[in-house]
C-alpha positions as protocol buffer text, in pm:
chain_id: "A"
residue {
  index: 1
  type: MET
  ca { x: 369 y: 974 z: -1447 }
}
residue {
  index: 2
  type: ARG
  ca { x: 592 y: 1254 z: -1317 }
}
residue {
  index: 3
  type: LEU
  ca { x: 559 y: 1355 z: -950 }
}
residue {
  index: 4
  type: PHE
  ca { x: 691 y: 1624 z: -719 }
}
residue {
  index: 5
  type: VAL
  ca { x: 648 y: 1605 z: -342 }
}
residue {
  index: 6
  type: LEU
  ca { x: 635 y: 1908 z: -115 }
}
residue {
  index: 7
  type: TYR
  ca { x: 625 y: 1814 z: 251 }
}
residue {
  index: 8
  type: ALA
  ca { x: 685 y: 1949 z: 599 }
}
residue {
  index: 9
  type: ASP
  ca { x: 610 y: 1642 z: 808 }
}
residue {
  index: 10
  type: ASP
  ca { x: 776 y: 1303 z: 862 }
}
residue {
  index: 11
  type: PHE
  ca { x: 464 y: 1147 z: 713 }
}
residue {
  index: 12
  type: GLY
  ca { x: 586 y: 1275 z: 376 }
}
residue {
  index: 13
  type: GLU
  ca { x: 904 y: 1069 z: 408 }
}
residue {
  index: 14
  type: LYS
  ca { x: 697 y: 761 z: 488 }
}
residue {
  index: 15
  type: VAL
  ca { x: 494 y: 809 z: 171 }
}
residue {
  index: 16
  type: ILE
  ca { x: 806 y: 855 z: -41 }
}
residue {
  index: 17
  type: GLY
  ca { x: 979 y: 559 z: 123 }
}
residue {
  index: 18
  type: ASN
  ca { x: 680 y: 339 z: 48 }
}
residue {
  index: 19
  type: MET
  ca { x: 656 y: 448 z: -315 }
}
residue {
  index: 20
  type: VAL
  ca { x: 1025 y: 401 z: -391 }
}
residue {
  index: 21
  type: ASN
  ca { x: 1020 y: 74 z: -195 }
}
residue {
  index: 22
  type: LEU
  ca { x: 1335 y: 133 z: 7 }
}
residue {
  index: 23
  type: PRO
  ca { x: 1509 y: -198 z: 93 }
}
residue {
  index: 24
  type: ASP
  ca { x: 1481 y: -138 z: 468 }
}
residue {
  index: 25
  type: PHE
  ca { x: 1144 y: 35 z: 460 }
}
residue {
  index: 26
  type: CYS
  ca { x: 938 y: -248 z: 607 }
}
residue {
  index: 27
  type: ARG
  ca { x: 1054 y: -448 z: 909 }
}
residue {
  index: 28
  type: ALA
  ca { x: 728 y: -625 z: 989 }
}
residue {
  index: 29
  type: CYS
  ca { x: 886 y: -972 z: 989 }
}
residue {
  index: 30
  type: ASP
  ca { x: 1237 y: -891 z: 1111 }
}
residue {
  index: 31
  type: LEU
  ca { x: 1465 y: -1188 z: 1033 }
}
residue {
  index: 32
  type: ALA
  ca { x: 1172 y: -1394 z: 903 }
}
residue {
  index: 33
  type: CYS
  ca { x: 1113 y: -1157 z: 609 }
}
residue {
  index: 34
  type: ALA
  ca { x: 933 y: -1330 z: 322 }
}
residue {
  index: 35
  type: SER
  ca { x: 1015 y: -1045 z: 78 }
}
residue {
  index: 36
  type: CYS
  ca { x: 646 y: -987 z: 5 }
}
residue {
  index: 37
  type: ARG
  ca { x: 718 y: -627 z: -105 }
}
residue {
  index: 38
  type: VAL
  ca { x: 932 y: -751 z: -393 }
}
residue {
  index: 39
  type: LYS
  ca { x: 607 y: -772 z: -588 }
}
residue {
  index: 40
  type: TYR
  ca { x: 561 y: -397 z: -541 }
}
residue {
  index: 41
  type: SER
  ca { x: 758 y: -199 z: -796 }
}
residue {
  index: 42
  type: CYS
  ca { x: 1005 y: 78 z: -721 }
}
residue {
  index: 43
  type: PHE
  ca { x: 862 y: 404 z: -851 }
}
residue {
  index: 44
  type: ALA
  ca { x: 1169 y: 616 z: -780 }
}
residue {
  index: 45
  type: PRO
  ca { x: 1204 y: 714 z: -1150 }
}
residue {
  index: 46
  type: ASP
  ca { x: 862 y: 881 z: -1132 }
}
residue {
  index: 47
  type: VAL
  ca { x: 960 y: 1108 z: -842 }
}
residue {
  index: 48
  type: CYS
  ca { x: 1114 y: 1408 z: -1017 }
}
residue {
  index: 49
  type: GLY
  ca { x: 1187 y: 1582 z: -691 }
}
residue {
  index: 50
  type: ALA
  ca { x: 1103 y: 1622 z: -323 }
}
residue {
  index: 51
  type: PHE
  ca { x: 1138 y: 1935 z: -114 }
}
residue {
  index: 52
  type: ARG
  ca { x: 1110 y: 1942 z: 263 }
}
residue {
  index: 53
  type: VAL
  ca { x: 985 y: 2274 z: 395 }
}
residue {
  index: 54
  type: SER
  ca { x: 1138 y: 2395 z: 720 }
}
residue {
  index: 55
  type: ASN
  ca { x: 930 y: 2356 z: 1035 }
}
residue {
  index: 56
  type: ASP
  ca { x: 1088 y: 2670 z: 1178 }
}
residue {
  index: 57
  type: LEU
  ca { x: 823 y: 2905 z: 1041 }
}
residue {
  index: 58
  type: PRO
  ca { x: 646 y: 3216 z: 1173 }
}
residue {
  index: 59
  type: ASP
  ca { x: 279 y: 3189 z: 1266 }
}
residue {
  index: 60
  type: VAL
  ca { x: 188 y: 3414 z: 973 }
}
residue {
  index: 61
  type: ILE
  ca { x: 377 y: 3395 z: 644 }
}
residue {
  index: 62
  type: ASP
  ca { x: 350 y: 3701 z: 421 }
}
residue {
  index: 63
  type: ASP
  ca { x: 590 y: 3581 z: 153 }
}
residue {
  index: 64
  type: PRO
  ca { x: 548 y: 3208 z: 77 }
}
residue {
  index: 65
  type: GLU
  ca { x: 814 y: 3217 z: -195 }
}
residue {
  index: 66
  type: GLU
  ca { x: 1079 y: 3264 z: 75 }
}
residue {
  index: 67
  type: TYR
  ca { x: 1014 y: 2912 z: 203 }
}
residue {
  index: 68
  type: LEU
  ca { x: 920 y: 2725 z: -114 }
}
residue {
  index: 69
  type: PRO
  ca { x: 1145 y: 2584 z: -390 }
}
residue {
  index: 70
  type: ARG
  ca { x: 1258 y: 2843 z: -642 }
}
residue {
  index: 71
  type: PHE
  ca { x: 1243 y: 2594 z: -927 }
}
residue {
  index: 72
  type: LEU
  ca { x: 994 y: 2319 z: -1002 }
}
residue {
  index: 73
  type: PRO
  ca { x: 1032 y: 2072 z: -1288 }
}
residue {
  index: 74
  type: HIS
  ca { x: 740 y: 2011 z: -1522 }
}
residue {
  index: 75
  type: VAL
  ca { x: 537 y: 1732 z: -1364 }
}
residue {
  index: 76
  type: ASP
  ca { x: 197 y: 1568 z: -1393 }
}
residue {
  index: 77
  type: LEU
  ca { x: 103 y: 1575 z: -1027 }
}
residue {
  index: 78
  type: LEU
  ca { x: 201 y: 1761 z: -711 }
}
residue {
  index: 79
  type: LEU
  ca { x: 176 y: 1606 z: -365 }
}
residue {
  index: 80
  type: ALA
  ca { x: 155 y: 1866 z: -87 }
}
residue {
  index: 81
  type: ILE
  ca { x: 190 y: 1707 z: 257 }
}
residue {
  index: 82
  type: GLY
  ca { x: 168 y: 1885 z: 592 }
}
residue {
  index: 83
  type: LEU
  ca { x: 243 y: 2236 z: 467 }
}
residue {
  index: 84
  type: HIS
  ca { x: 176 y: 2548 z: 671 }
}
residue {
  index: 85
  type: PRO
  ca { x: -165 y: 2682 z: 552 }
}
residue {
  index: 86
  type: ASP
  ca { x: -8 y: 3006 z: 428 }
}
residue {
  index: 87
  type: LEU
  ca { x: 230 y: 2803 z: 212 }
}
residue {
  index: 88
  type: LEU
  ca { x: -45 y: 2569 z: 99 }
}
residue {
  index: 89
  type: ALA
  ca { x: -240 y: 2870 z: -23 }
}
residue {
  index: 90
  type: ALA
  ca { x: 32 y: 2912 z: -288 }
}
residue {
  index: 91
  type: LEU
  ca { x: -37 y: 2566 z: -431 }
}
residue {
  index: 92
  type: PRO
  ca { x: -230 y: 2688 z: -739 }
}
residue {
  index: 93
  type: THR
  ca { x: 65 y: 2908 z: -837 }
}
residue {
  index: 94
  type: LEU
  ca { x: 311 y: 2623 z: -778 }
}
residue {
  index: 95
  type: ALA
  ca { x: 99 y: 2380 z: -978 }
}
residue {
  index: 96
  type: GLN
  ca { x: 74 y: 2626 z: -1265 }
}
residue {
  index: 97
  type: THR
  ca { x: 451 y: 2684 z: -1259 }
}
residue {
  index: 98
  type: ALA
  ca { x: 511 y: 2308 z: -1272 }
}
residue {
  index: 99
  type: HIS
  ca { x: 251 y: 2262 z: -1547 }
}
residue {
  index: 100
  type: ALA
  ca { x: 87 y: 2006 z: -1317 }
}
residue {
  index: 101
  type: ARG
  ca { x: -245 y: 1859 z: -1418 }
}
residue {
  index: 102
  type: ALA
  ca { x: -340 y: 1744 z: -1070 }
}
residue {
  index: 103
  type: ALA
  ca { x: -264 y: 1807 z: -703 }
}
residue {
  index: 104
  type: ILE
  ca { x: -326 y: 1586 z: -401 }
}
residue {
  index: 105
  type: VAL
  ca { x: -336 y: 1736 z: -52 }
}
residue {
  index: 106
  type: PRO
  ca { x: -355 y: 1460 z: 211 }
}
residue {
  index: 107
  type: ILE
  ca { x: -503 y: 1568 z: 544 }
}
residue {
  index: 108
  type: GLU
  ca { x: -360 y: 1372 z: 837 }
}
residue {
  index: 109
  type: ASP
  ca { x: -416 y: 1656 z: 1080 }
}
residue {
  index: 110
  type: PRO
  ca { x: -711 y: 1904 z: 1089 }
}
residue {
  index: 111
  type: LYS
  ca { x: -464 y: 2193 z: 1095 }
}
residue {
  index: 112
  type: TRP
  ca { x: -302 y: 2093 z: 767 }
}
residue {
  index: 113
  type: CYS
  ca { x: -589 y: 2212 z: 550 }
}
residue {
  index: 114
  type: PRO
  ca { x: -895 y: 2363 z: 721 }
}
residue {
  index: 115
  type: PRO
  ca { x: -1230 y: 2333 z: 533 }
}
residue {
  index: 116
  type: SER
  ca { x: -1225 y: 2698 z: 425 }
}
residue {
  index: 117
  type: LEU
  ca { x: -879 y: 2665 z: 270 }
}
residue {
  index: 118
  type: GLN
  ca { x: -974 y: 2337 z: 105 }
}
residue {
  index: 119
  type: SER
  ca { x: -1274 y: 2503 z: -58 }
}
residue {
  index: 120
  type: GLU
  ca { x: -1059 y: 2794 z: -174 }
}
residue {
  index: 121
  type: LEU
  ca { x: -792 y: 2564 z: -320 }
}
residue {
  index: 122
  type: ARG
  ca { x: -1042 y: 2339 z: -493 }
}
residue {
  index: 123
  type: HIS
  ca { x: -1200 y: 2643 z: -659 }
}
residue {
  index: 124
  type: SER
  ca { x: -867 y: 2802 z: -757 }
}
residue {
  index: 125
  type: LEU
  ca { x: -716 y: 2480 z: -893 }
}
residue {
  index: 126
  type: GLY
  ca { x: -1037 y: 2396 z: -1079 }
}
residue {
  index: 127
  type: GLY
  ca { x: -1032 y: 2740 z: -1240 }
}
residue {
  index: 128
  type: LEU
  ca { x: -689 y: 2656 z: -1379 }
}
residue {
  index: 129
  type: GLY
  ca { x: -808 y: 2320 z: -1509 }
}
residue {
  index: 130
  type: ILE
  ca { x: -610 y: 2133 z: -1244 }
}
residue {
  index: 131
  type: GLU
  ca { x: -765 y: 1829 z: -1075 }
}
residue {
  index: 132
  type: SER
  ca { x: -748 y: 1814 z: -697 }
}
residue {
  index: 133
  type: ALA
  ca { x: -814 y: 1571 z: -415 }
}
residue {
  index: 134
  type: PHE
  ca { x: -810 y: 1625 z: -39 }
}
residue {
  index: 135
  type: PRO
  ca { x: -826 y: 1278 z: 117 }
}
residue {
  index: 136
  type: LYS
  ca { x: -876 y: 1275 z: 493 }
}
residue {
  index: 137
  type: PRO
  ca { x: -675 y: 1068 z: 577 }
}
residue {
  index: 138
  type: PHE
  ca { x: -458 y: 985 z: 274 }
}
residue {
  index: 139
  type: CYS
  ca { x: -563 y: 619 z: 302 }
}
residue {
  index: 140
  type: ASP
  ca { x: -920 y: 723 z: 213 }
}
residue {
  index: 141
  type: LEU
  ca { x: -821 y: 808 z: -145 }
}
residue {
  index: 142
  type: ASP
  ca { x: -976 y: 567 z: -395 }
}
residue {
  index: 143
  type: THR
  ca { x: -1045 y: 534 z: -767 }
}
residue {
  index: 144
  type: SER
  ca { x: -1376 y: 722 z: -753 }
}
residue {
  index: 145
  type: ALA
  ca { x: -1193 y: 1052 z: -804 }
}
residue {
  index: 146
  type: GLY
  ca { x: -1147 y: 981 z: -1175 }
}
residue {
  index: 147
  type: GLY
  ca { x: -897 y: 1141 z: -1410 }
}
residue {
  index: 148
  type: LEU
  ca { x: -530 y: 1169 z: -1319 }
}
residue {
  index: 149
  type: VAL
  ca { x: -598 y: 1119 z: -948 }
}
residue {
  index: 150
  type: GLU
  ca { x: -754 y: 781 z: -1026 }
}
residue {
  index: 151
  type: ALA
  ca { x: -456 y: 699 z: -1249 }
}
residue {
  index: 152
  type: PHE
  ca { x: -229 y: 787 z: -954 }
}
residue {
  index: 153
  type: VAL
  ca { x: -410 y: 539 z: -725 }
}
residue {
  index: 154
  type: ARG
  ca { x: -402 y: 262 z: -986 }
}
residue {
  index: 155
  type: ARG
  ca { x: -39 y: 311 z: -1091 }
}
residue {
  index: 156
  type: TYR
  ca { x: 113 y: 333 z: -744 }
}
residue {
  index: 157
  type: GLN
  ca { x: -135 y: 95 z: -577 }
}
residue {
  index: 158
  type: ILE
  ca { x: -178 y: 331 z: -284 }
}
residue {
  index: 159
  type: GLY
  ca { x: -485 y: 486 z: -129 }
}
residue {
  index: 160
  type: ARG
  ca { x: -774 y: 307 z: 36 }
}
residue {
  index: 161
  type: PRO
  ca { x: -634 y: -37 z: 129 }
}
residue {
  index: 162
  type: VAL
  ca { x: -743 y: -348 z: -60 }
}
residue {
  index: 163
  type: ILE
  ca { x: -619 y: -690 z: 45 }
}
residue {
  index: 164
  type: GLU
  ca { x: -689 y: -1053 z: -32 }
}
residue {
  index: 165
  type: VAL
  ca { x: -659 y: -1343 z: 212 }
}
residue {
  index: 166
  type: SER
  ca { x: -654 y: -1721 z: 197 }
}
residue {
  index: 167
  type: LEU
  ca { x: -798 y: -1935 z: 475 }
}
residue {
  index: 168
  type: ALA
  ca { x: -681 y: -2270 z: 608 }
}
residue {
  index: 169
  type: CYS
  ca { x: -900 y: -2439 z: 867 }
}
residue {
  index: 170
  type: ASN
  ca { x: -1058 y: -2099 z: 929 }
}
residue {
  index: 171
  type: LEU
  ca { x: -724 y: -1934 z: 996 }
}
residue {
  index: 172
  type: ILE
  ca { x: -582 y: -1653 z: 782 }
}
residue {
  index: 173
  type: SER
  ca { x: -295 y: -1839 z: 617 }
}
residue {
  index: 174
  type: GLU
  ca { x: -192 y: -1589 z: 350 }
}
residue {
  index: 175
  type: VAL
  ca { x: -241 y: -1216 z: 294 }
}
residue {
  index: 176
  type: ARG
  ca { x: -182 y: -1033 z: -34 }
}
residue {
  index: 177
  type: VAL
  ca { x: -169 y: -653 z: -49 }
}
residue {
  index: 178
  type: VAL
  ca { x: -348 y: -530 z: -361 }
}
residue {
  index: 179
  type: ARG
  ca { x: -344 y: -164 z: -260 }
}
residue {
  index: 180
  type: SER
  ca { x: -167 y: -21 z: 43 }
}
residue {
  index: 181
  type: ALA
  ca { x: -223 y: 281 z: 259 }
}
residue {
  index: 182
  type: PRO
  ca { x: 19 y: 546 z: 123 }
}
residue {
  index: 183
  type: CYS
  ca { x: 235 y: 527 z: 437 }
}
residue {
  index: 184
  type: GLY
  ca { x: 288 y: 153 z: 379 }
}
residue {
  index: 185
  type: SER
  ca { x: 111 y: 41 z: 698 }
}
residue {
  index: 186
  type: THR
  ca { x: -106 y: -214 z: 513 }
}
residue {
  index: 187
  type: TRP
  ca { x: 200 y: -431 z: 447 }
}
residue {
  index: 188
  type: TYR
  ca { x: 270 y: -434 z: 819 }
}
residue {
  index: 189
  type: VAL
  ca { x: -90 y: -512 z: 918 }
}
residue {
  index: 190
  type: ALA
  ca { x: -99 y: -791 z: 658 }
}
residue {
  index: 191
  type: GLN
  ca { x: 185 y: -975 z: 830 }
}
residue {
  index: 192
  type: GLN
  ca { x: 43 y: -927 z: 1179 }
}
residue {
  index: 193
  type: ILE
  ca { x: -299 y: -1078 z: 1102 }
}
residue {
  index: 194
  type: LYS
  ca { x: -162 y: -1403 z: 960 }
}
residue {
  index: 195
  type: TRP
  ca { x: -283 y: -1710 z: 1150 }
}
residue {
  index: 196
  type: SER
  ca { x: -560 y: -1514 z: 1320 }
}
residue {
  index: 197
  type: ALA
  ca { x: -898 y: -1688 z: 1346 }
}
residue {
  index: 198
  type: ALA
  ca { x: -1123 y: -1562 z: 1068 }
}
residue {
  index: 199
  type: ASP
  ca { x: -1444 y: -1627 z: 1262 }
}
residue {
  index: 200
  type: ASP
  ca { x: -1334 y: -1439 z: 1575 }
}
residue {
  index: 201
  type: LEU
  ca { x: -1411 y: -1085 z: 1458 }
}
residue {
  index: 202
  type: GLU
  ca { x: -1355 y: -930 z: 1799 }
}
residue {
  index: 203
  type: GLY
  ca { x: -1015 y: -1094 z: 1833 }
}
residue {
  index: 204
  type: LEU
  ca { x: -925 y: -1004 z: 1473 }
}
residue {
  index: 205
  type: GLU
  ca { x: -1020 y: -640 z: 1532 }
}
residue {
  index: 206
  type: GLN
  ca { x: -789 y: -632 z: 1832 }
}
residue {
  index: 207
  type: VAL
  ca { x: -500 y: -767 z: 1623 }
}
residue {
  index: 208
  type: ILE
  ca { x: -570 y: -510 z: 1348 }
}
residue {
  index: 209
  type: SER
  ca { x: -593 y: -224 z: 1599 }
}
residue {
  index: 210
  type: LYS
  ca { x: -267 y: -323 z: 1770 }
}
residue {
  index: 211
  type: ALA
  ca { x: -87 y: -350 z: 1435 }
}
residue {
  index: 212
  type: HIS
  ca { x: -233 y: -20 z: 1312 }
}
residue {
  index: 213
  type: HIS
  ca { x: -115 y: 162 z: 1624 }
}
residue {
  index: 214
  type: GLY
  ca { x: 214 y: -26 z: 1636 }
}
residue {
  index: 215
  type: TYR
  ca { x: 322 y: 58 z: 1279 }
}
residue {
  index: 216
  type: PRO
  ca { x: 258 y: 335 z: 1395 }
}
residue {
  index: 217
  type: CYS
  ca { x: -18 y: 537 z: 1231 }
}
residue {
  index: 218
  type: THR
  ca { x: 82 y: 903 z: 1267 }
}
residue {
  index: 219
  type: ALA
  ca { x: -260 y: 1057 z: 1193 }
}
residue {
  index: 220
  type: SER
  ca { x: -384 y: 1314 z: 1441 }
}
residue {
  index: 221
  type: MET
  ca { x: -572 y: 1226 z: 1759 }
}
residue {
  index: 222
  type: GLU
  ca { x: -732 y: 1572 z: 1757 }
}
residue {
  index: 223
  type: ILE
  ca { x: -1109 y: 1575 z: 1696 }
}
residue {
  index: 224
  type: ASP
  ca { x: -1181 y: 1685 z: 1340 }
}
residue {
  index: 225
  type: SER
  ca { x: -1478 y: 1919 z: 1298 }
}
residue {
  index: 226
  type: GLU
  ca { x: -1594 y: 1748 z: 977 }
}
residue {
  index: 227
  type: LEU
  ca { x: -1547 y: 1387 z: 1088 }
}
residue {
  index: 228
  type: LYS
  ca { x: -1668 y: 1445 z: 1446 }
}
residue {
  index: 229
  type: ASP
  ca { x: -1393 y: 1196 z: 1529 }
}
residue {
  index: 230
  type: THR
  ca { x: -1016 y: 1175 z: 1509 }
}
residue {
  index: 231
  type: ILE
  ca { x: -843 y: 1116 z: 1178 }
}
residue {
  index: 232
  type: LEU
  ca { x: -643 y: 835 z: 1341 }
}
residue {
  index: 233
  type: HIS
  ca { x: -966 y: 657 z: 1431 }
}
residue {
  index: 234
  type: LYS
  ca { x: -1093 y: 691 z: 1074 }
}
residue {
  index: 235
  type: SER
  ca { x: -774 y: 540 z: 935 }
}
residue {
  index: 236
  type: GLY
  ca { x: -819 y: 251 z: 1178 }
}
residue {
  index: 237
  type: TYR
  ca { x: -1176 y: 193 z: 1058 }
}
residue {
  index: 238
  type: ILE
  ca { x: -1053 y: 192 z: 699 }
}
residue {
  index: 239
  type: VAL
  ca { x: -792 y: -83 z: 744 }
}
residue {
  index: 240
  type: ARG
  ca { x: -1031 y: -285 z: 961 }
}
residue {
  index: 241
  type: ASP
  ca { x: -1295 y: -273 z: 686 }
}
residue {
  index: 242
  type: ALA
  ca { x: -1037 y: -382 z: 428 }
}
residue {
  index: 243
  type: VAL
  ca { x: -944 y: -689 z: 633 }
}
residue {
  index: 244
  type: GLU
  ca { x: -1303 y: -783 z: 714 }
}
residue {
  index: 245
  type: GLN
  ca { x: -1410 y: -752 z: 349 }
}
residue {
  index: 246
  type: ALA
  ca { x: -1120 y: -977 z: 246 }
}
residue {
  index: 247
  type: VAL
  ca { x: -1213 y: -1238 z: 509 }
}
residue {
  index: 248
  type: VAL
  ca { x: -1579 y: -1241 z: 406 }
}
residue {
  index: 249
  type: LYS
  ca { x: -1483 y: -1281 z: 40 }
}
residue {
  index: 250
  type: ALA
  ca { x: -1241 y: -1564 z: 118 }
}
residue {
  index: 251
  type: ALA
  ca { x: -1498 y: -1744 z: 333 }
}
residue {
  index: 252
  type: LYS
  ca { x: -1746 y: -1739 z: 45 }
}
residue {
  index: 253
  type: THR
  ca { x: -1503 y: -1873 z: -213 }
}
residue {
  index: 254
  type: GLN
  ca { x: -1297 y: -2128 z: -22 }
}
residue {
  index: 255
  type: ALA
  ca { x: -1365 y: -2499 z: -73 }
}
residue {
  index: 256
  type: PRO
  ca { x: -1560 y: -2666 z: 209 }
}
residue {
  index: 257
  type: PRO
  ca { x: -1376 y: -2923 z: 423 }
}
residue {
  index: 258
  type: VAL
  ca { x: -1393 y: -3283 z: 302 }
}
residue {
  index: 259
  type: ARG
  ca { x: -1446 y: -3559 z: 560 }
}
residue {
  index: 260
  type: SER
  ca { x: -1231 y: -3868 z: 524 }
}
residue {
  index: 261
  type: PRO
  ca { x: -1367 y: -4224 z: 578 }
}
residue {
  index: 262
  type: ASN
  ca { x: -1197 y: -4225 z: 919 }
}
residue {
  index: 263
  type: HIS
  ca { x: -1380 y: -3901 z: 1007 }
}
residue {
  index: 264
  type: GLY
  ca { x: -1067 y: -3691 z: 982 }
}
residue {
  index: 265
  type: VAL
  ca { x: -1100 y: -3360 z: 803 }
}
residue {
  index: 266
  type: TYR
  ca { x: -875 y: -3249 z: 524 }
}
residue {
  index: 267
  type: ARG
  ca { x: -895 y: -2997 z: 241 }
}
residue {
  index: 268
  type: SER
  ca { x: -882 y: -3082 z: -121 }
}
């Protein structure tokens, strides 16, 4: 798959850094790094280009072309992250120029893509035969979208987090990231929850929340009119659900403890 990333926020660099798996991208374990991200491929060859739009922009932009790249390679999918709404309005033209078949517009802040603009873009892109997705936040994107957007989630293993855990004496002994939040925070949370008690949901939620904020999650704390909550809170609920689902699944499948003749407990 061929990708081009247009971004105007540091969040865009986090997404790119996660996808290309930079050697120093994750520092969750410091000197005790277990190299868990080695299992995640480097997708740098798929990124045909990235363009950071200046943040020094007027309130109203009459000529978007002045601030956007003059040339776009032919790609399969465009990622537009944190663009000024007047620049984002030019996305259908950009996608057509790049011969893109899909566009993803993550919404980490309500101001990035208001509902009216989202509706307009979805209609315009659809009229050109271009798939679109507007995940709010980006870590809410899953495989239900279908088409090339679904292929994007499956290939790069990013979107709505999916993890697996192993339990030892009711403690989370191992965590495997199946699909990470696009910013890479799931890898960090995975390391922080190790050796937490699986049956202490309140304590586990506190560990998840601290890790989620400590990564840190950069989603907006402004109340979103559609969510009736902050986007940061929603991203926190998403990773919490991923951990809790993994713990429930592990608890159902793990072997029960075996009692020794001397009444000690060990696991087979």
